Short mmCIF file of C-alpha atoms in Angstrom, two decimals:
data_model
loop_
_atom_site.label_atom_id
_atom_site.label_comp_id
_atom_site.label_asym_id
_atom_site.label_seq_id
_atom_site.Cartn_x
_atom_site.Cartn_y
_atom_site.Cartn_z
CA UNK A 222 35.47 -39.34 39.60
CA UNK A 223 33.56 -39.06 42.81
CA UNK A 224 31.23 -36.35 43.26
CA UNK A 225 29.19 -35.16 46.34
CA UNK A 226 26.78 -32.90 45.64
CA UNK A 227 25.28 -30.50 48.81
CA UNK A 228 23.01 -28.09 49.59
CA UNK A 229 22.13 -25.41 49.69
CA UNK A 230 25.80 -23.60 49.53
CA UNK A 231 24.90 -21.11 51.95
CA UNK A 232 21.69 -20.53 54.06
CA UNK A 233 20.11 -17.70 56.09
CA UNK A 234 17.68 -18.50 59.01
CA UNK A 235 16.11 -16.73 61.89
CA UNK A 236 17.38 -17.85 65.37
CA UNK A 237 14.65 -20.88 66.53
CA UNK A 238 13.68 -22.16 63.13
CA UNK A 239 15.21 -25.10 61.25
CA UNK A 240 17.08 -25.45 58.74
CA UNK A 241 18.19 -29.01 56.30
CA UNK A 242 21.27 -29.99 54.85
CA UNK A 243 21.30 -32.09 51.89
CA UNK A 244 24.41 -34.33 51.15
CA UNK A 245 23.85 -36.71 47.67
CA UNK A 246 27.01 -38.73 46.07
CA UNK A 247 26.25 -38.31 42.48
CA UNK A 248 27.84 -40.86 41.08
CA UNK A 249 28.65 -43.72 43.54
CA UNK A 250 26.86 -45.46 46.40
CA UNK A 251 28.22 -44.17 50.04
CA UNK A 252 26.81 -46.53 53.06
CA UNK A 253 28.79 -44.12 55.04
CA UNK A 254 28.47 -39.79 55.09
CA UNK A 255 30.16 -37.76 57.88
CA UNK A 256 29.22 -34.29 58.68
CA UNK A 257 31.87 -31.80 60.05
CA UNK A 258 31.41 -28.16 61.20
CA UNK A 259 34.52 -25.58 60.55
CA UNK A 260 34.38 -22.25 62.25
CA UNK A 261 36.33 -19.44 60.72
CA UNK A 262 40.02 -19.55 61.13
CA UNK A 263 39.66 -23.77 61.96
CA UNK A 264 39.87 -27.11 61.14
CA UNK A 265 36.96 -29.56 60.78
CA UNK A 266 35.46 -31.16 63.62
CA UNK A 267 33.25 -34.40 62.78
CA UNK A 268 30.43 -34.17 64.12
CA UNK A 269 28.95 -37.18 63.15
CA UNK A 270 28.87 -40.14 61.45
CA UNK A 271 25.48 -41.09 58.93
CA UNK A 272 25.12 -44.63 58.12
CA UNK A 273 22.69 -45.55 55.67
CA UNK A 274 19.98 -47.41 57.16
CA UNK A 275 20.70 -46.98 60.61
CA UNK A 276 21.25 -44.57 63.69
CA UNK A 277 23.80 -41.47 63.10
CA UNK A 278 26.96 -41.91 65.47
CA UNK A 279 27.85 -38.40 67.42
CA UNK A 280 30.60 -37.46 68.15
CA UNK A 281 31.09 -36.37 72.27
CA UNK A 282 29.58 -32.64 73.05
CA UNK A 283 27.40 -32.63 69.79
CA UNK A 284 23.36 -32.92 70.93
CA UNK A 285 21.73 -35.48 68.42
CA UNK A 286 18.64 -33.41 69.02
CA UNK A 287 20.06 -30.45 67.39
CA UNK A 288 21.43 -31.88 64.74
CA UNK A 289 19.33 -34.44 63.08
CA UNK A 290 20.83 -36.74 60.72
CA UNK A 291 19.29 -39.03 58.39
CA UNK A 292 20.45 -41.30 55.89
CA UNK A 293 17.41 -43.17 54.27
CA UNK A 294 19.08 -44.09 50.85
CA UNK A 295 23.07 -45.08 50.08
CA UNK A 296 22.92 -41.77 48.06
CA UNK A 297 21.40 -39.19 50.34
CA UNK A 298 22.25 -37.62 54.02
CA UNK A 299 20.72 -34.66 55.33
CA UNK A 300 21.70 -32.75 58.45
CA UNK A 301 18.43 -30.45 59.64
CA UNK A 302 20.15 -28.47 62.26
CA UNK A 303 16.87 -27.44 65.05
CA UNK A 304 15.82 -24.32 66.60
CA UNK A 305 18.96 -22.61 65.45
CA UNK A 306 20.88 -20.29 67.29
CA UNK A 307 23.15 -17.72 66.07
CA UNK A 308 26.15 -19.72 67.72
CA UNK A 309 25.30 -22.50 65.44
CA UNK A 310 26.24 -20.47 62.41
CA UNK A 311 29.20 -21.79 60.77
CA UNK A 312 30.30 -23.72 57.82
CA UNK A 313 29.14 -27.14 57.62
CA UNK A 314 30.63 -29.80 55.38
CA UNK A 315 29.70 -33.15 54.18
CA UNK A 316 31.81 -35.91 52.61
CA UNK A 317 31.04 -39.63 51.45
CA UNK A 318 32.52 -42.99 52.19
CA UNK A 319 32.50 -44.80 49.00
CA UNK A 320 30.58 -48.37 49.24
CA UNK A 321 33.62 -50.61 48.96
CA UNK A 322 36.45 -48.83 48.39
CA UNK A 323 38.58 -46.03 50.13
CA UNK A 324 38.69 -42.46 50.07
CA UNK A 325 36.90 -39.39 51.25
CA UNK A 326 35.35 -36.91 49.16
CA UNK A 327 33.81 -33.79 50.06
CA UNK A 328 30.62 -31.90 49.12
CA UNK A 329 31.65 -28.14 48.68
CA UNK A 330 30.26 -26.76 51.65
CA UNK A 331 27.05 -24.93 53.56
CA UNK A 332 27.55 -21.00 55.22
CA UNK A 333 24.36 -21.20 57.84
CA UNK A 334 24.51 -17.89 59.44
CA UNK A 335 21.70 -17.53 62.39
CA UNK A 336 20.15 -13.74 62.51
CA UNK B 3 44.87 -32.77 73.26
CA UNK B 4 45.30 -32.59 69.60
CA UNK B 5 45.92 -35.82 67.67
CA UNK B 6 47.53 -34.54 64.31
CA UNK B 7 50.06 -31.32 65.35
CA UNK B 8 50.39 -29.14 62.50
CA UNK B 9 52.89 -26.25 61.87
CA UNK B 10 52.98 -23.42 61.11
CA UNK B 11 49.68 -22.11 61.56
CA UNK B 12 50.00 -19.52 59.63
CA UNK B 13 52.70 -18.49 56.79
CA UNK B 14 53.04 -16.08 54.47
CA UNK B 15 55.50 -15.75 51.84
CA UNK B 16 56.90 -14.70 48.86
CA UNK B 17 56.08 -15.90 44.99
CA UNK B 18 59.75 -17.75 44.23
CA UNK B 19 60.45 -18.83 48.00
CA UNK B 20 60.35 -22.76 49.20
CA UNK B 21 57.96 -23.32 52.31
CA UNK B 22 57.47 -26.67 54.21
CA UNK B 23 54.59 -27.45 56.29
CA UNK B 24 55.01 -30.03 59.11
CA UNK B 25 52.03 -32.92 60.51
CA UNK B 26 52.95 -34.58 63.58
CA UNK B 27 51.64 -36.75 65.91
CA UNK B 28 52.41 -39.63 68.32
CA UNK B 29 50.33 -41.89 67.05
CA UNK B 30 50.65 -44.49 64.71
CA UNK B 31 48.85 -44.28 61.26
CA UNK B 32 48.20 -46.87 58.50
CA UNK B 33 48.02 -43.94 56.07
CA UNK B 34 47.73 -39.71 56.37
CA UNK B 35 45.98 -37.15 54.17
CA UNK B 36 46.88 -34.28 53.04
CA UNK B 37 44.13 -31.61 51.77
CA UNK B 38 44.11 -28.52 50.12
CA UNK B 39 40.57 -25.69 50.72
CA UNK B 40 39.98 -22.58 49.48
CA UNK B 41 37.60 -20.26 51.12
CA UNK B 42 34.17 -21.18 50.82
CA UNK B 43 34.62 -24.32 50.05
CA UNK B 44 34.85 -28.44 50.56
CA UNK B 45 38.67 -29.88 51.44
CA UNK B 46 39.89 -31.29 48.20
CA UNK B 47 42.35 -34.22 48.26
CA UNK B 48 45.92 -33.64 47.16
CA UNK B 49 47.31 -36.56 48.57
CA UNK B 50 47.42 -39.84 50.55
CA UNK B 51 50.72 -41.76 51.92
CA UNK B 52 50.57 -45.27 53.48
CA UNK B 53 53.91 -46.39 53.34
CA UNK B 54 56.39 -45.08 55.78
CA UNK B 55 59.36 -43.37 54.19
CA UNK B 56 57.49 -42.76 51.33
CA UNK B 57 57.56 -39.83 49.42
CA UNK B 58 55.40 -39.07 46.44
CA UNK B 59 55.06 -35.77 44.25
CA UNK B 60 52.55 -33.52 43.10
CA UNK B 61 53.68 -31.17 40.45
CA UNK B 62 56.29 -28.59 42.88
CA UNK B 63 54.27 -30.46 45.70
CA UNK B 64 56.49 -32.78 47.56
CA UNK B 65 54.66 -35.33 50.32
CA UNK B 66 56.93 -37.26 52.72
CA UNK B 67 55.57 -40.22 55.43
CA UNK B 68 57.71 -40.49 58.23
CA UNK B 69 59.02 -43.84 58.60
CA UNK B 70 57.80 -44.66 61.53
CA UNK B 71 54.10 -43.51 60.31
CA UNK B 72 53.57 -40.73 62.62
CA UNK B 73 54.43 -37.50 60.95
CA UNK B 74 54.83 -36.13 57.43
CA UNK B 75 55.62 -33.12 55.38
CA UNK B 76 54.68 -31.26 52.76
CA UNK B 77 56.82 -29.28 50.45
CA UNK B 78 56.19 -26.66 48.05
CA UNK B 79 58.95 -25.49 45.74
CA UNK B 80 58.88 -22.17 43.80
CA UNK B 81 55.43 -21.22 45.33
CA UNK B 82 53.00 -19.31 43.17
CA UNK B 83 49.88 -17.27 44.48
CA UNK B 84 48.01 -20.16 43.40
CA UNK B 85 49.26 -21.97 45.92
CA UNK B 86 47.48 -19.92 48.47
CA UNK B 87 44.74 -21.75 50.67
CA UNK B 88 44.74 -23.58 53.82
CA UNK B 89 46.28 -26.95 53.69
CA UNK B 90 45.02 -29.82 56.34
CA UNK B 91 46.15 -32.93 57.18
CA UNK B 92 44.34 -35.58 58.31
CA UNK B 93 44.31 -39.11 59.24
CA UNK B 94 41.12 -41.91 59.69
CA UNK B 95 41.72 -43.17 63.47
CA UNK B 96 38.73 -45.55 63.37
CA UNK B 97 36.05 -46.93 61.42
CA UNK B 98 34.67 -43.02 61.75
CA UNK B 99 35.11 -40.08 59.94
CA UNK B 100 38.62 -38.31 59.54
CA UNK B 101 40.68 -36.37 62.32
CA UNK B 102 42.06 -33.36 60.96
CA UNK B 103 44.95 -30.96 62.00
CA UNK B 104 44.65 -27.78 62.91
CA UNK B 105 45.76 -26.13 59.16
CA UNK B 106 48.43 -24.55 57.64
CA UNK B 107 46.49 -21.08 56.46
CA UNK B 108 49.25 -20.30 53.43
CA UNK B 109 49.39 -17.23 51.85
CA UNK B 110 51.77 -16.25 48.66
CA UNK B 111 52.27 -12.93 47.92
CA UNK B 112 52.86 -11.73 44.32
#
């Protein structure tokens, strides 16, 4: 079956450094990654959308400068979330488009908490 | 304004008892998700329906599609403390990533 592999599964960071996301499909090719961000008690909220190759899409009110997103192979996205602030902790969750078919499946999840 | 409605938000009932969660929306869909997460943890798929009126089941999991395509249901019979977890539905509006509702945070007490 599909697998999405991320990490790290939870992260600590002092507020203003920066801290990356890893997102890798283990065993299929994903042109397409989203990122979402769930705050306790919530839903997910996409935050953006990774496309292999080219420029992430973001979704209205998220700051592409915060939240870098790059997707340089059809197996790999990483998030690196910038000069963190402690409002920026929350649980941050990948999934993966497979490359020709349908279907969503999810990495397991990232706790960033800001200090 | 929120695209998929879900209710209840929260619910919490007894091991034995019958619970149904509701997804609604005035929208059209081609075909809705529903999704099952545990604390800590990625949204794992239980289910997907694309044809309206259909119904398909998952163990004492039942999954209706409205016929019109905008709502569904999801029914649990004879729910077990396994069952507990928040359950989301969701539905892929465009070419992007997936909208999900709000939640259903279920919890079964022994």
């Amino acid at each position: 079956g599909a697998v999405v592999s991320q990490h790290p599964s939870w992260v600590i960071c002092k507020s203003g450094t920066s801290v990356k996301i890893e997102c890798r499909s283990l065993d299929f090719q994903a042109t397409t990654m989203f990122w979402y961000r769930q705050f306790p008690k919530q839903s997910l909220m996409l935050m953006a959308t990774s496309n292999e190759g080219s420029k992430a899409t973001y979704e209205q009110g998220v700051e592409k400068d915060k939240f870098l997103i790059n997707h340089a192979s059809l197996t790999l996205s990483t998030l690196t979330v910038t000069s963190a602030h402690p409002e920026d902790s929350s649980f941050y969750i990948c999934s993966a488009l497979r490359t020709g078919g349908n279907g969503y499946t999810f990495g397991s999840g990232t706790r960033l908490t800001v200090v | 304004t929120q695209l998929l409605e879900q209710s209840p938000q929260f619910l919490s009932i007894q091991e034995g008892e019958n619970l149904t969660v509701y997804c609604n929306s005035s929208s059209v869909f081609s075909s809705l998700q529903w999704y099952r997460q545990e604390p800590g943890e990625g949204p794992v798929l239980l289910v997907t329906v694309v044809t309206g009126g259909e119904v398909k089941k998952l163990k004492r999991l039942t999954f209706q599609f409205g016929d019109a395509r905008k709502d569904s249901s999801l029914h649990i019979t004879a729910a077990q403390p396994g069952d507990t977890g928040l359950y989301l539905c969701a539905a892929a509006v465009s070419a992007d990533g997936l909208t999900f509702g709000k939640g259903t945070h279920l919890i079964i007490q022994p």
